[in-house]
Structures are given as structure tokens and as C-alpha cells.
Amino acid sequence: MSPIVLKLVSQRIALGLMLLLAASALIFAGTQILPGDVAQSILGQTATPEALENLRRELGLNEPALSRYFSWLADALRGDLGTALTNGKDIADSMIGRLGNTLFLAASAAVVSVPLAIFLGLLAVRFRNRWPDKLISAVTLATISVPEFILGYVIMYVVAVKLQWLPSVSILRPGMDFGDKLEAIAMPVIVLTFVVLAHMMRMTRAAILNVMESAYIETAELKGLSAFQTIFRHAMPNAISPIVNVVMLNLAYLVVGVVVVEVVFVYPGMGQYLVDHVAKRDVPVVQASGLVFAAVYIVLNTLADIIAILANPRLRHPK
Amino acid sequence: MSRTTNKPTGLSRRGFMGRASALGLMAGISSVAPLFAAEGVKGGNFVLGLKGGESTNSLDPALALSQVIFALLRATSETLVNVASDGSLELRLAESVEPADGGKTWHFKIRSGVKFHNGDTLTAEDVLMTMQRHSSDDTKSGALGIMRGIESMSVEGDVFTVNLTTANSDLPYLMADYHLVIQPKGGMDDPASGIGTGPYKITENEPGVRHAFEKFDDYWDDSRGHYDSHEILVINDDTARAAALQSGQVHAINLVSPKTARLFGRAPSINIETTSGRGHYVFIMHVNTPPFDNKNLRLALKYAINREEMVEKVLRGYGSVGNDTPINDAYPLFDETIPQRQFDLAKAREYYEASGHDGSPIILRVSDAAFAGALDAAALFQQSAQAAGIPLEIKREPADGYWSEVWNKQPFSASYWSGRAVQDQMYSTAYLSTADWNDTRFNNAEFDAMLLQARGELDVAKRKEIYGRMGRLLNEEGGVINPMFNQFVDGMQSGVQGWVSNPNAELMDGFIASKTWFE
């Protein structure tokens, strides 16, 4: 790797870390301005004033915010995310399982959807403005337009309730082997694939069509390459940067944005974990989850930048 | 609807014995032996799909609040007594309950030979420490309110004794509160261990996802706990829960949405069980805050609400009309002669004019967090009130933070009460002038005096008469508009046998896993 590339890449990484620090401050500030009171939320409607005061004191909610931010940040850097206020469990421990589930679902959905989207995009370019292109666009745009919970309910009703092919709840039990797990998450994977397909497919199509106007494509055609070879060997590498960006955005979405699908299919992922703790004002968990989500976004986007730099020599020499 | 069963309690052996104990509430209670049901096939894995569980749930009984932990405590742990489906007391970890000193002192003889899941044997000391944990000054227990009247507690041999500041003939009922499950050493060292004396012991605990149990081999009561293993899946989404029942992944679910309950009932393999309970959906006015400090205005609003329509449209028929008190016929000693307040626009208009209200909008704060369909109920209320010339306005509040920011803070809002085991407990919780959750700010010396009088009254007929007068007073003077009592609507596979409706809570008072079996 040349020094200039190394410099660019390390710049990106440093920028990512700074962003993460800024995000941590924002997350902390955000959790401070949530309305309501953690003690009241834990104890509920039937809490007595004494019980509330006792709990508040025990949770240290009377300390000033700034000192709590720095001690939290220092602990987080050491990998200690603290314990949940509500059930006293270690956050890192409970989160590892949840994060693992989320990544498993996201990875499964990505393995299906990314190649499929790119392939469909290439196909759409190949048959541009003819019926395969129009069919692909119509179907993928239709599935992205339907709210994902409705898509989930429809698939659940047909596949689980009527046909009884797959389980309607995607609960993972210990002792399940890989095949059982794949069966359990089959329905959410289908729904997620439908949700992210259109975005990536459309971007692939647009980016490649853009470079298809270039002179070197004409040259390739004149060389006698087949249409698909031209697209794949010559157009694709030059269009990779916007495609990678969109793919990364969608991967990030698959990790942090799938709470609705998790709820519908009762999948024990990060989204549900975060929402439950927000509802209970369990601030340490909300902060820790926020940090993890921010890290996922930043890492994936940094990765997209780095891939773009490596794939496209022009980005290495900014004017 | 194919098989909606709302069985009245027949005079089965169990029912008969329960009733016998009710008749001898004061004297003969100790004669009730544990009830052994002859039926009950053993075996199988029973899966419940429940709404009301979060990743934040703790196994500490003191913090129990939502349905999943309630069901979990019912499966893993036990209280001294239960309230049976007919309102009588059922002895569990207490072998006998005896009052002394006119109801000021209560002796609970603790059952011998009961084992905890960790192998320890239950002692009266465990009971004492449990009660101490729930009543100490620094407790966070949801049961603290009902432990208030206790002056001292002690143990002698296998007898646990409670001394009260004033006589309370309902004290045994208070000990049935689901928070007060007995834990080894009172749970002082590890409150969230999940160890109890119940028929199932916990094997896996993933809050907000699933809880798994296996049969506890040393369980003392052979008539309960028929399944080899048991599992609770947390399914908060209504449609997903319904689909899980339809596709056979779970055997029973709670909180079937009234909108879909009738459609469900058509499926041959699924039963919908409805149980009239004590929970009620209410609109509460602070009687000390203008304009609600005006009795005529309160009466105008009470007459302007169309109860029948609300039961029909908001509860879809799964409920019954309320009468502006928190009490209905699911309570023991209910006075059925209190006249039902009817929807009467002429009277509403009359009272509204008599109140001399200046015509400024009367703001009702509502969110669906208060109860399912609260916004619809408020809209119906607004329409009928406007027909009587009352300028009722709805202010929609966010569900998030409703219980901490709106309820018990704003002078007129929607709310929900789940009801209590006995009238005394319900009134002491929310209508006594000094109650912790006096969410209507009701302050009536006569009412307070009657409540204390009834509490110490050992003559059942006299108590009933006093409760009747209290009900009438509250119906006339109170700040609560109670249009409806909701029913528990549970769904079950038809292969599950042994269902007995229990008005105390959903799913047979939470005992569905302990008391049912597969055919």
C-alpha cells in the first residue's frame, strides 16, 4: 500500500473515532433530556413515594450530569458498560447475546439481499427499458413501499398460519443447531430482503447506467465483448463507489433499524432490547446501545470510504 | 363465536370446599386441607405466549409489575394463601390462619415439609424475612402499601404472627398479593434468584424474550404442576401473539384483542375464555381542583357518559358497565342494590346548568397508555357530553411518560385500575383520604370512618351494609367516572384441559401452568 493511501485511510479512521466521541456526548445529552423519571418507570403506577425516593437514591440519580458523563465514558473505554438499572444485569453480558442475534439476522439477510440486489441491478441494466427491467423495478419498489410490519404480517399469515411451513415466532433457544436457527429466522430474512432490495438495486442500476455513457464502454463494445462482460468488467469497477455506499447504508440499517421486524417476529435482537430500556428510562443501557449503534454506523461508513479509496485511484489524488 | 366459555363456578369438590371455607371465614378456616384434584394428566411442555414482558424485567418479586413476571412468579413461587375463584381463601404455604384479639393479631401456621428449589426446607423464619423485606423502610416493593398497617411481626416455632395497628378482618387476603411470595431467607441476600417453592423451577431466564422451567420434583402438592416443563415466550405484538396461537406454537395467550376475539373463536382448535374481573377503565377528576370541586359538574359528567355504548364499542362487548365506584359483583360483599346510574342527557344538562360553570372548555387528558381504546372512549364521551351542552375537550397526551406526567397530576384524565382482592384493599389503596394513590383527591371524613369501621367489623352482614353505604356515597360524591369493567380475554388451544375462570387476574389468576394439563 502506498504511503498516500495509508495516510488517507488513517485519516478516515481518526475521523471515525472523533465522530464516535461526538456521538457519545450527543447520546449522553439526549438521555438527560428524556422526560419522565427512571424510578417511576421501574416501579410503575402503583409505586409509593417512599419506594420512589429509595430507588432514586440507590440509583445515584441525584449526582450532577457532567461528572456522570465522564465516569461513564471512562468506564465505557475500559469495556465496562455498567449494569442495567432495571434488572441489575451486566449490560455487556446481556448485550453480547442480543448483538450476536442481530448480527446473525443482519448477516443472513445481507448474504441473500446484497448479491441478489446487485445481480438484479445488472440484469436491469442489461435489459434496460425492456420488460425485465420494468418488472424488477416495479416489484422491488412495491415491496419497499409497503410498511415492513404489514409485509411481515402478510408473510406470517400465509406461510406460518395457513401453510404452516415455518414458525411464526423467531425465538432462538439454546441448543439449536445452525439449520434450526436458519429455519427460525427464515421469515424475518425474507421480509428484510424485500425491504432493502429496492434501494441497492436502484443504485446499482443508476450508477452503472451513468458510466455506460462513457467512451471506454463504447470501446469495450467495439472490441466485441458481450453486453454482460462489458457491464461486469468495465462499468462495474467504476460504479463501485456509490454502490458500496448504498450497500453499507443498508447493512447499517439491517443492524440498527430492524426493531419493527424484531417485534413482529419476536426476534431477540438489539432493537427490542433498546426500545424496552428506553421505555423504562434505563439510561445506562440506552447509552450503551446508542454507542454500539453509532459505532456500527461509523465503522460501516468508514469501511465504505476506504473501499471507495482503494477501488478508485482518482480519490487518492484530491485536487 | 364457537366456544366462549364463561363458566360459573359449579359445585365441584374444589368449589364446595372453597365455599365451605368462605362460610367459616373466621372460625373454621384452619380445617381446610390442601385440595387434591383427582384429574390431571401428567407430562408435556406447556408454552405460554404473553404480552407484558420487557428486557428490563427483574426476577425480584418486589419489583414485579407486568404480566410475564406475574405468570413467572405464579409458576415458581407461592404465597401464604390464594384467593380462590369464588372469592374464598385457599391455604397454600399457610396450613391454617387464625385471628386473635378481634382481628388485630393473625397467626399463620406454616406448612411443614415444603422444599425450596435449592433444597432448603421452608420455615416460618423465611416467611418473616420475606415480609420484612417487603415492609422495611428502604424497600422498593410494590406491596409496601398493603404492609402499612402492620405494627410488628414475629415467629414462634412454625407460627408466623402479624400484629396490626388496627383490626383488619381482611388481612389474610392481603397476604395473597402476588408480590408476597415466600423466598428462602426472604430473598435478603439474592432477591432475584428466582428460587421459590412453586411447582416449576426456572432453568433459563432471558428477560423480555423467554423464560423456561422444568417440573420441581420435590413439590409438595400433587394436584398442581402437571407439565414436565413449561415455557413463557414474550410476544408483545398482538398480531404475532394471535398468529403464534393459530399456528400452534404456543398453547395459550393473554390479552386477546377484543377486535379479533370473535374471529378467533371460529377456529375449531382454539377456545376464547372470557373472565369478568375487577379491572376498570375510568376517567378521574380531582375533587379538590376547579371546576371539578363542584359536585353538580361531576354529576353532569357522570350522567353524560354512555356506558352501554362504551362497553359495546370500546370493549366490543367484553365487559360490563360501571357505576362510578371501583367495586362490582366480582368482589365479596358487593351490594347489588346500589342503583345503576343511567345515561341521561336531560339530567346531565340540568346538573351542568346548576353547576354554574362559565362555559370554558373542560379538558380531559387521554392516551392509549391509560387503557386500550382510551382515545375512542374519550371521543364517545366528548360527543355525548356535547349533546348535553357540556364543553368537553380532549387533549391527547403521549403514551411515553403518561403514568408519571399526567396520571395523578392533571385534574381530569383517563386511567386504569386492575382491582384488588377485597373492597377494603381497593378503597384503602385509592379512596381513603390518606391513600398513596388517591388519584381523585377524594377526601371525605364520613367515608374514611366507615372504611375503618368495616375493616374491624367481624360480622359479615354488617360489613356488607357498611360497604353498601360507602358505595352509594362514592357513586354520588366521588371524583371517579367509571363507565366500564373490562374482562380478561385469554386464548387457548382446545387440547388444554382444566380451565377454571378466576376473577382475580388473567389466565386463571396466573395459575394456568400449575392447574391445567394436556388431554
XYZ file of N, CA and C in Angstrom, chain A residues 89-200:
336
model
N -28.737 -6.593 35.637
C -27.849 -7.462 34.855
C -26.701 -6.653 34.265
N -25.573 -7.324 34.041
C -24.442 -6.665 33.415
C -24.783 -6.351 31.960
N -24.615 -5.089 31.559
C -25.074 -4.682 30.236
C -24.277 -5.368 29.139
N -22.941 -5.403 29.314
C -22.112 -6.009 28.269
C -22.523 -7.462 28.045
N -22.765 -8.190 29.150
C -23.163 -9.592 29.037
C -24.476 -9.749 28.281
N -25.496 -8.978 28.705
C -26.793 -9.155 28.048
C -26.726 -8.670 26.614
N -25.848 -7.655 26.366
C -25.823 -7.090 25.031
C -25.102 -8.005 24.037
N -24.115 -8.723 24.503
C -23.370 -9.585 23.577
C -24.299 -10.584 22.905
N -25.178 -11.207 23.698
C -26.116 -12.168 23.138
C -27.050 -11.512 22.140
N -27.593 -10.344 22.541
C -28.532 -9.634 21.689
C -27.857 -9.157 20.404
N -26.639 -8.604 20.570
C -25.914 -8.097 19.412
C -25.574 -9.245 18.472
N -25.197 -10.378 19.059
C -24.900 -11.559 18.243
C -26.112 -11.959 17.411
N -27.296 -11.962 18.052
C -28.521 -12.305 17.324
C -28.774 -11.331 16.187
N -28.614 -10.033 16.506
C -28.859 -9.011 15.494
C -27.904 -9.178 14.315
N -26.618 -9.398 14.631
C -25.628 -9.538 13.556
C -25.908 -10.791 12.726
N -26.368 -11.857 13.404
C -26.701 -13.089 12.692
C -27.834 -12.842 11.705
N -28.881 -12.160 12.189
C -30.017 -11.861 11.302
C -29.575 -10.932 10.174
N -28.802 -9.889 10.528
C -28.364 -8.934 9.517
C -27.474 -9.612 8.483
N -26.566 -10.452 8.960
C -25.648 -11.121 8.031
C -26.427 -12.056 7.111
N -27.378 -12.807 7.675
C -28.173 -13.707 6.837
C -28.942 -12.929 5.781
N -29.538 -11.810 6.227
C -30.302 -11.001 5.273
C -29.367 -10.417 4.222
N -28.155 -10.020 4.637
C -27.211 -9.415 3.697
C -26.722 -10.437 2.682
N -26.465 -11.657 3.154
C -25.968 -12.703 2.253
C -26.996 -12.978 1.146
N -28.265 -12.873 1.498
C -29.296 -13.077 0.483
C -29.484 -11.825 -0.368
N -29.577 -10.662 0.301
C -30.072 -9.490 -0.404
C -29.000 -8.769 -1.233
N -27.755 -8.689 -0.737
C -26.759 -7.895 -1.470
C -26.440 -8.494 -2.849
N -26.078 -9.788 -2.927
C -25.832 -10.345 -4.269
C -27.073 -10.290 -5.153
N -28.233 -10.542 -4.528
C -29.470 -10.524 -5.298
C -29.721 -9.131 -5.864
N -29.526 -8.099 -5.032
C -29.776 -6.728 -5.468
C -28.822 -6.350 -6.593
N -27.552 -6.697 -6.429
C -26.575 -6.314 -7.456
C -26.847 -7.077 -8.751
N -27.169 -8.351 -8.603
C -27.492 -9.137 -9.795
C -28.713 -8.567 -10.514
N -29.741 -8.240 -9.734
C -30.947 -7.671 -10.345
C -30.655 -6.326 -10.987
N -29.749 -5.563 -10.339
C -29.359 -4.268 -10.903
C -28.673 -4.443 -12.251
N -27.756 -5.416 -12.307
C -27.051 -5.675 -13.565
C -28.027 -6.147 -14.646
N -28.939 -7.013 -14.205
C -29.939 -7.527 -15.137
C -30.783 -6.386 -15.704
N -31.138 -5.430 -14.793
C -31.963 -4.306 -15.215
C -31.217 -3.445 -16.224
N -29.889 -3.317 -16.027
C -29.102 -2.526 -16.974
C -29.042 -3.246 -18.324
N -28.824 -4.546 -18.235
C -28.699 -5.342 -19.452
C -29.969 -5.241 -20.305
N -31.109 -5.288 -19.609
C -32.393 -5.228 -20.346
C -33.070 -3.885 -20.120
N -32.263 -2.844 -20.159
C -32.763 -1.525 -19.832
C -34.008 -1.150 -20.637
N -35.022 -0.639 -19.893
C -36.265 -0.159 -20.503
C -37.055 -1.246 -21.227
N -36.658 -2.503 -21.014
C -37.494 -3.569 -21.547
C -38.216 -4.245 -20.393
N -39.001 -5.273 -20.673
C -39.874 -5.759 -19.595
C -39.155 -6.298 -18.354
N -37.951 -6.971 -18.465
C -37.342 -7.442 -17.207
C -36.984 -6.271 -16.299
N -36.450 -5.202 -16.870
C -36.096 -4.005 -16.110
C -37.325 -3.454 -15.402
N -38.410 -3.327 -16.166
C -39.625 -2.737 -15.584
C -40.209 -3.633 -14.502
N -40.172 -4.938 -14.739
C -40.712 -5.871 -13.750
C -39.911 -5.792 -12.447
N -38.576 -5.811 -12.594
C -37.726 -5.760 -11.391
C -37.985 -4.477 -10.625
N -38.025 -3.362 -11.325
C -38.266 -2.084 -10.655
C -39.624 -2.079 -9.969
N -40.644 -2.536 -10.678
C -41.995 -2.490 -10.123
C -42.078 -3.331 -8.845
N -41.540 -4.551 -8.910
C -41.669 -5.448 -7.756
C -40.886 -4.919 -6.561
N -39.618 -4.520 -6.795
C -38.817 -4.080 -5.653
C -39.357 -2.766 -5.083
N -39.839 -1.876 -5.931
C -40.387 -0.618 -5.411
C -41.668 -0.887 -4.630
N -42.442 -1.867 -5.090
C -43.668 -2.195 -4.364
C -43.339 -2.718 -2.967
N -42.335 -3.603 -2.862
C -42.056 -4.182 -1.545
C -41.422 -3.159 -0.604
N -40.700 -2.178 -1.149
C -40.114 -1.181 -0.246
C -41.177 -0.182 0.193
N -42.245 -0.056 -0.601
C -43.273 0.930 -0.274
C -44.226 0.425 0.803
N -44.412 -0.885 0.880
C -45.310 -1.430 1.909
C -44.581 -1.362 3.257
N -45.274 -0.864 4.307
C -44.613 -0.853 5.622
C -44.170 -2.264 6.007
N -43.003 -2.365 6.631
C -42.447 -3.705 6.835
C -43.280 -4.574 7.763
N -44.038 -3.942 8.716
C -44.823 -4.809 9.593
C -45.989 -5.448 8.828
N -46.535 -4.708 7.846
C -47.628 -5.296 7.053
C -47.086 -6.439 6.208
N -45.921 -6.185 5.602
C -45.260 -7.239 4.831
C -45.047 -8.465 5.735
N -44.595 -8.195 6.970
C -44.356 -9.272 7.938
C -45.635 -10.028 8.255
N -46.715 -9.295 8.524
C -47.989 -9.945 8.866
C -48.490 -10.799 7.705
N -48.384 -10.250 6.484
C -48.903 -10.982 5.324
C -48.128 -12.285 5.148
N -46.794 -12.179 5.198
C -45.975 -13.384 5.028
C -46.241 -14.366 6.171
N -46.379 -13.828 7.397
C -46.660 -14.677 8.555
C -47.993 -15.411 8.386
N -48.996 -14.666 7.926
C -50.320 -15.278 7.783
C -50.291 -16.410 6.753
N -49.647 -16.136 5.627
C -49.641 -17.144 4.562
C -48.741 -18.329 4.931
N -47.500 -18.016 5.306
C -46.508 -19.088 5.462
C -46.647 -19.839 6.787
N -46.941 -19.103 7.886
C -46.963 -19.770 9.196
C -48.360 -20.251 9.579
N -49.371 -19.379 9.406
C -50.702 -19.737 9.894
C -51.422 -20.659 8.909
N -51.393 -20.289 7.605
C -52.148 -21.078 6.624
C -51.376 -22.325 6.182
N -50.147 -22.120 5.705
C -49.401 -23.262 5.171
C -48.655 -24.028 6.268
N -48.357 -23.348 7.369
C -47.614 -23.926 8.491
C -46.253 -24.501 8.065
N -45.584 -23.798 7.171
C -44.258 -24.232 6.715
C -43.155 -23.809 7.670
N -43.296 -22.582 8.200
C -42.234 -22.018 9.047
C -42.859 -21.525 10.354
N -42.081 -21.467 11.426
C -42.619 -20.958 12.693
C -42.927 -19.465 12.602
N -44.003 -19.021 13.273
C -44.374 -17.604 13.203
C -43.543 -16.766 14.162
N -42.990 -17.365 15.199
C -42.100 -16.593 16.076
C -40.674 -17.094 15.885
N -39.746 -16.138 15.803
C -38.352 -16.489 15.520
C -37.556 -16.582 16.806
N -38.059 -17.320 17.769
C -37.346 -17.416 19.050
C -36.179 -18.381 18.907
N -35.006 -17.945 19.367
C -33.833 -18.818 19.353
C -33.704 -19.469 20.721
N -33.620 -20.777 20.750
C -33.435 -21.475 22.022
C -32.013 -22.003 22.073
N -31.457 -22.095 23.263
C -30.119 -22.691 23.356
C -30.176 -24.139 22.874
N -29.117 -24.604 22.249
C -29.106 -25.994 21.789
C -29.631 -26.162 20.381
N -30.047 -25.049 19.756
C -30.480 -25.149 18.365
C -29.241 -25.264 17.485
N -29.273 -26.143 16.481
C -28.128 -26.163 15.578
C -28.329 -25.116 14.476
N -27.317 -24.973 13.626
C -27.323 -23.889 12.651
C -28.553 -23.944 11.742
N -28.905 -25.166 11.325
C -30.058 -25.333 10.440
C -31.346 -24.882 11.110
N -31.540 -25.258 12.403
C -32.733 -24.829 13.141
C -32.794 -23.315 13.227
N -31.610 -22.725 13.465
C -31.570 -21.273 13.596
C -31.968 -20.611 12.280
N -31.443 -21.166 11.170
C -31.783 -20.582 9.872
C -33.280 -20.707 9.612
N -33.859 -21.842 10.030
C -35.296 -22.012 9.835
C -36.047 -20.984 10.665
N -35.584 -20.769 11.910
C -36.266 -19.827 12.798
C -36.268 -18.417 12.220
N -35.171 -18.025 11.559
C -35.106 -16.636 11.086
C -35.481 -16.508 9.620
N -35.965 -17.572 9.008
C -36.252 -17.507 7.570
C -37.243 -16.390 7.240
N -38.312 -16.299 8.012
C -39.311 -15.277 7.668
C -38.824 -13.848 7.835
N -38.171 -13.494 8.969
C -37.625 -12.136 9.020
C -36.602 -11.859 7.919
N -35.834 -12.876 7.518
C -34.859 -12.652 6.441
C -35.587 -12.311 5.141
N -36.673 -13.013 4.878
C -37.435 -12.716 3.655
C -37.935 -11.277 3.685
N -38.514 -10.887 4.821
C -39.065 -9.535 4.923
C -37.956 -8.500 4.770
N -36.838 -8.694 5.470
C -35.747 -7.722 5.396
C -35.185 -7.633 3.981
N -35.107 -8.769 3.309
C -34.615 -8.754 1.937
C -35.513 -7.882 1.065
N -36.816 -8.064 1.211
C -37.740 -7.229 0.447
C -37.543 -5.755 0.755
N -37.281 -5.462 2.041
C -37.190 -4.064 2.455
C -35.951 -3.387 1.880
N -34.803 -4.092 1.848
C -33.569 -3.408 1.431
C -33.239 -3.592 -0.048
N -33.967 -4.496 -0.710
C -33.614 -4.842 -2.087
C -33.657 -3.639 -3.036
N -34.764 -2.907 -2.987
C -35.000 -1.861 -3.985
C -33.900 -0.804 -3.969
N -33.549 -0.370 -2.765
C -32.579 0.692 -2.607
C -31.252 0.337 -3.301
N -30.745 -0.848 -2.986
C -29.451 -1.261 -3.542
C -29.566 -1.538 -5.033
